[in-house]
Structures are given as structure tokens and as C-alpha cells.
Amino acid sequence: MIMVLPDDPKYALRKVDEIREMVDNDLGFQQAPLTCSRAKTLLFISNDKKVAGCLIAEHIQWGYRVIEEKIPEVGSENDKVIFERQKAWCCSTSPEPALCGISRIWVFSLMRRKKIASRMLECLRSNFIYGSYLSKEEIAFSDPTPDGKLFATQYCGTSQFLVYNFLSGQQPA
Ligand code: ACO
């Protein structure tokens, strides 16, 4: 795993920009542009020396808790899985303090479901703030995709994890 920090040499930051563009392409440009240049990037390098995973994290102050939407009781198990994947998420309007925003998290398609994203998050939690280990409660996810939502629900152990970066930004009125 490689961590690229804002003060790293230009060539490293340029490489990270390239990778971010590729990730944004894959995400369909749904993610908000990075709000600050203090972002920290984690790259997961595969055995054949390719970038198999990328996590971009930024400092934030607030997150908003996802509000659980009831899954309709009717329908088959398969219908429920489809509903779970497709439903839009809603979140609370009251801000809760948070420290670390996951701006983007991405794993190469053929290497998904091998805990690469989980390992990148563990690594981030020990390295985001020097000398401290972030709790899951201090992390928020930027406008999650269906995959992102399923991953965050499993990783945080709750579907009511924190989100940020939607509509008008993260500052409370
Ligand atoms: N469907 C259902 N459950 C999932 C999924 C999924 N697609 N992905 C992860 N999970 C859950 C599972 O419970 C999984 O454990 P299991 O495989 O033992 O069942 C657990 O989360 C841990 O998953 P990892 O293997 O650590 O996750 P992975 O390395 O596959 O990466 C990621 C997850 C990054 C979301 C990947 O699917 C991906 O790159 N998707 C495309 C890009 C994307 O949508 N990224 C999220 C954008 S939101 C944001 O960036 C803030």
C-alpha cells in the first residue's frame, strides 16, 4: 500500500491526478470535485505492480447520518436485493462531528470482494491523523454509489453511517 500526501513531490501528485481521473471516469463523474488540496491518497498495488485500489480521503468537520428506508415486505429475495441496490439514500439534516471524509473509494473490477477496500480503510484509519486511530464514527462517505453504500453498511456495521458532500456542501446553516 502506498500513501501519497499533499506535500509529496510533483511527479507523485501528478500520478495521483491521473489515477483520480480514471476512477472518476469509472464512477461516471458522480463524485464532487475535491474541495481541498490536503487530500491523502492510498493506492493498493497488486502483485503485478498495477494500481488495484484507490482511496482518497480529506479532512471534514461534519457528516450526516443516513436514514434507513424500509425495504418493502412484498416481493422475492431477489426483488429486495434489487431494491437495496437501487434505492436512493436519504440523510438527516442535523450535522454530526466527523474528521475524515472518504471522497472516493475504488477497487479494480476483477479484484472486488477480496477485502481490498476494507484493508485500505484500515490502513487509512491508522495513518490519517498522526498518532491516533480513527473510529468508524469519525468517518463519512461522500455521496455513495450503490456499491459504496453496500460496502459502507458492511464496514461500519450499520446502514446509518455518515455521509457528506451532497447538494449544497457540508457547512451547517
Ligand atoms: N455488493 C454487496 N456487498 C458488498 C459489495 C457489493 N458490490 N461490495 C462490498 N460489499 C460488502 C460485503 O459484505 C463485503 O464482504 P464479503 O465480500 O465478505 O461479503 C464487504 O462489503 C467488504 O468488501 P471489500 O471486499 O472490502 O470491498 P471491495 O474491495 O470489493 O471494494 C468498492 C468495494 C470499493 C465499493 C468496489 O465495489 C468498487 O470499487 N466499486 C465501484 C466504484 C464505487 O462505486 N466506489 C464507491 C463510490 S462511493 C465513494 O467513493 C465515497
mmCIF file of N, CA, C and O in Angstrom, residues 1-5 40-42 57 59 100 119-134:
data_model
loop_
_atom_site.group_PDB
_atom_site.id
_atom_site.type_symbol
_atom_site.label_atom_id
_atom_site.label_comp_id
_atom_site.label_asym_id
_atom_site.label_seq_id
_atom_site.Cartn_x
_atom_site.Cartn_y
_atom_site.Cartn_z
ATOM 1 N N MET A 1 0.849 -1.193 0.000
ATOM 2 C CA MET A 1 0.000 0.000 0.000
ATOM 3 C C MET A 1 0.888 1.247 0.000
ATOM 4 O O MET A 1 1.884 1.290 0.714
ATOM 5 N N ILE A 2 0.534 2.230 -0.808
ATOM 6 C CA ILE A 2 1.322 3.468 -0.875
ATOM 7 C C ILE A 2 0.417 4.613 -0.458
ATOM 8 O O ILE A 2 -0.751 4.667 -0.869
ATOM 9 N N MET A 3 0.945 5.528 0.359
ATOM 10 C CA MET A 3 0.155 6.703 0.718
ATOM 11 C C MET A 3 0.811 7.927 0.098
ATOM 12 O O MET A 3 2.017 8.136 0.257
ATOM 13 N N VAL A 4 0.045 8.718 -0.641
ATOM 14 C CA VAL A 4 0.581 9.940 -1.241
ATOM 15 C C VAL A 4 -0.032 11.135 -0.508
ATOM 16 O O VAL A 4 -1.249 11.254 -0.401
ATOM 17 N N LEU A 5 0.848 12.000 0.010
ATOM 18 C CA LEU A 5 0.394 13.135 0.817
ATOM 19 C C LEU A 5 0.551 14.433 0.043
ATOM 20 O O LEU A 5 1.331 14.499 -0.914
ATOM 21 N N LYS A 40 -5.458 13.034 1.095
ATOM 22 C CA LYS A 40 -4.468 11.964 1.215
ATOM 23 C C LYS A 40 -4.957 10.795 0.372
ATOM 24 O O LYS A 40 -6.130 10.441 0.426
ATOM 25 N N THR A 41 -4.052 10.239 -0.402
ATOM 26 C CA THR A 41 -4.444 9.160 -1.316
ATOM 27 C C THR A 41 -3.739 7.870 -0.949
ATOM 28 O O THR A 41 -2.526 7.858 -0.742
ATOM 29 N N LEU A 42 -4.502 6.803 -0.868
ATOM 30 C CA LEU A 42 -3.925 5.476 -0.645
ATOM 31 C C LEU A 42 -4.057 4.679 -1.917
ATOM 32 O O LEU A 42 -5.147 4.645 -2.515
ATOM 33 N N ALA A 57 -8.956 10.507 0.705
ATOM 34 C CA ALA A 57 -9.592 10.971 1.938
ATOM 35 C C ALA A 57 -9.263 12.438 2.177
ATOM 36 O O ALA A 57 -8.188 12.911 1.799
ATOM 37 N N HIS A 59 -9.967 16.012 4.993
ATOM 38 C CA HIS A 59 -10.414 16.436 6.319
ATOM 39 C C HIS A 59 -11.790 17.070 6.196
ATOM 40 O O HIS A 59 -12.011 17.900 5.319
ATOM 41 N N CYS A 100 -12.892 12.532 9.067
ATOM 42 C CA CYS A 100 -12.293 12.032 7.835
ATOM 43 C C CYS A 100 -13.379 11.751 6.807
ATOM 44 O O CYS A 100 -14.314 10.994 7.082
ATOM 45 N N ARG A 119 -9.218 -3.286 3.604
ATOM 46 C CA ARG A 119 -7.821 -3.132 4.035
ATOM 47 C C ARG A 119 -7.343 -1.697 3.830
ATOM 48 O O ARG A 119 -6.585 -1.157 4.646
ATOM 49 N N MET A 120 -7.793 -1.058 2.745
ATOM 50 C CA MET A 120 -7.396 0.348 2.537
ATOM 51 C C MET A 120 -7.973 1.222 3.655
ATOM 52 O O MET A 120 -7.300 2.122 4.159
ATOM 53 N N LEU A 121 -9.217 0.935 4.066
ATOM 54 C CA LEU A 121 -9.820 1.745 5.137
ATOM 55 C C LEU A 121 -9.099 1.535 6.473
ATOM 56 O O LEU A 121 -8.899 2.493 7.219
ATOM 57 N N GLU A 122 -8.724 0.292 6.758
ATOM 58 C CA GLU A 122 -7.968 0.027 7.994
ATOM 59 C C GLU A 122 -6.672 0.828 7.991
ATOM 60 O O GLU A 122 -6.312 1.453 8.987
ATOM 61 N N CYS A 123 -5.980 0.794 6.846
ATOM 62 C CA CYS A 123 -4.706 1.499 6.726
ATOM 63 C C CYS A 123 -4.926 3.009 6.891
ATOM 64 O O CYS A 123 -4.174 3.695 7.585
ATOM 65 N N LEU A 124 -5.995 3.513 6.271
ATOM 66 C CA LEU A 124 -6.305 4.940 6.391
ATOM 67 C C LEU A 124 -6.560 5.313 7.846
ATOM 68 O O LEU A 124 -6.069 6.340 8.330
ATOM 69 N N ARG A 125 -7.323 4.486 8.538
ATOM 70 C CA ARG A 125 -7.686 4.815 9.921
ATOM 71 C C ARG A 125 -6.447 4.938 10.799
ATOM 72 O O ARG A 125 -6.407 5.760 11.710
ATOM 73 N N SER A 126 -5.406 4.127 10.545
ATOM 74 C CA SER A 126 -4.206 4.263 11.382
ATOM 75 C C SER A 126 -3.291 5.380 10.921
ATOM 76 O O SER A 126 -2.423 5.801 11.679
ATOM 77 N N ASN A 127 -3.463 5.850 9.680
ATOM 78 C CA ASN A 127 -2.491 6.828 9.165
ATOM 79 C C ASN A 127 -3.052 8.209 8.858
ATOM 80 O O ASN A 127 -2.304 9.104 8.504
ATOM 81 N N PHE A 128 -4.347 8.407 8.973
ATOM 82 C CA PHE A 128 -4.927 9.695 8.563
ATOM 83 C C PHE A 128 -4.490 10.816 9.503
ATOM 84 O O PHE A 128 -4.083 11.890 9.070
ATOM 85 N N ILE A 129 -4.584 10.562 10.795
ATOM 86 C CA ILE A 129 -4.138 11.550 11.779
ATOM 87 C C ILE A 129 -2.998 10.931 12.558
ATOM 88 O O ILE A 129 -3.158 9.864 13.149
ATOM 89 N N TYR A 130 -1.848 11.587 12.545
ATOM 90 C CA TYR A 130 -0.648 11.032 13.156
ATOM 91 C C TYR A 130 -0.891 10.697 14.630
ATOM 92 O O TYR A 130 -1.388 11.519 15.387
ATOM 93 N N GLY A 131 -0.562 9.489 14.994
ATOM 94 C CA GLY A 131 -0.624 9.092 16.404
ATOM 95 C C GLY A 131 -2.000 8.718 16.910
ATOM 96 O O GLY A 131 -2.164 8.452 18.098
ATOM 97 N N SER A 132 -3.013 8.721 16.025
ATOM 98 C CA SER A 132 -4.310 8.280 16.529
ATOM 99 C C SER A 132 -4.990 7.351 15.530
ATOM 100 O O SER A 132 -4.703 7.391 14.331
ATOM 101 N N TYR A 133 -5.855 6.511 16.038
ATOM 102 C CA TYR A 133 -6.576 5.549 15.194
ATOM 103 C C TYR A 133 -8.018 6.021 15.104
ATOM 104 O O TYR A 133 -8.708 6.145 16.121
ATOM 105 N N LEU A 134 -8.462 6.332 13.902
ATOM 106 C CA LEU A 134 -9.825 6.859 13.719
ATOM 107 C C LEU A 134 -10.856 5.794 14.051
ATOM 108 O O LEU A 134 -10.703 4.631 13.682
#
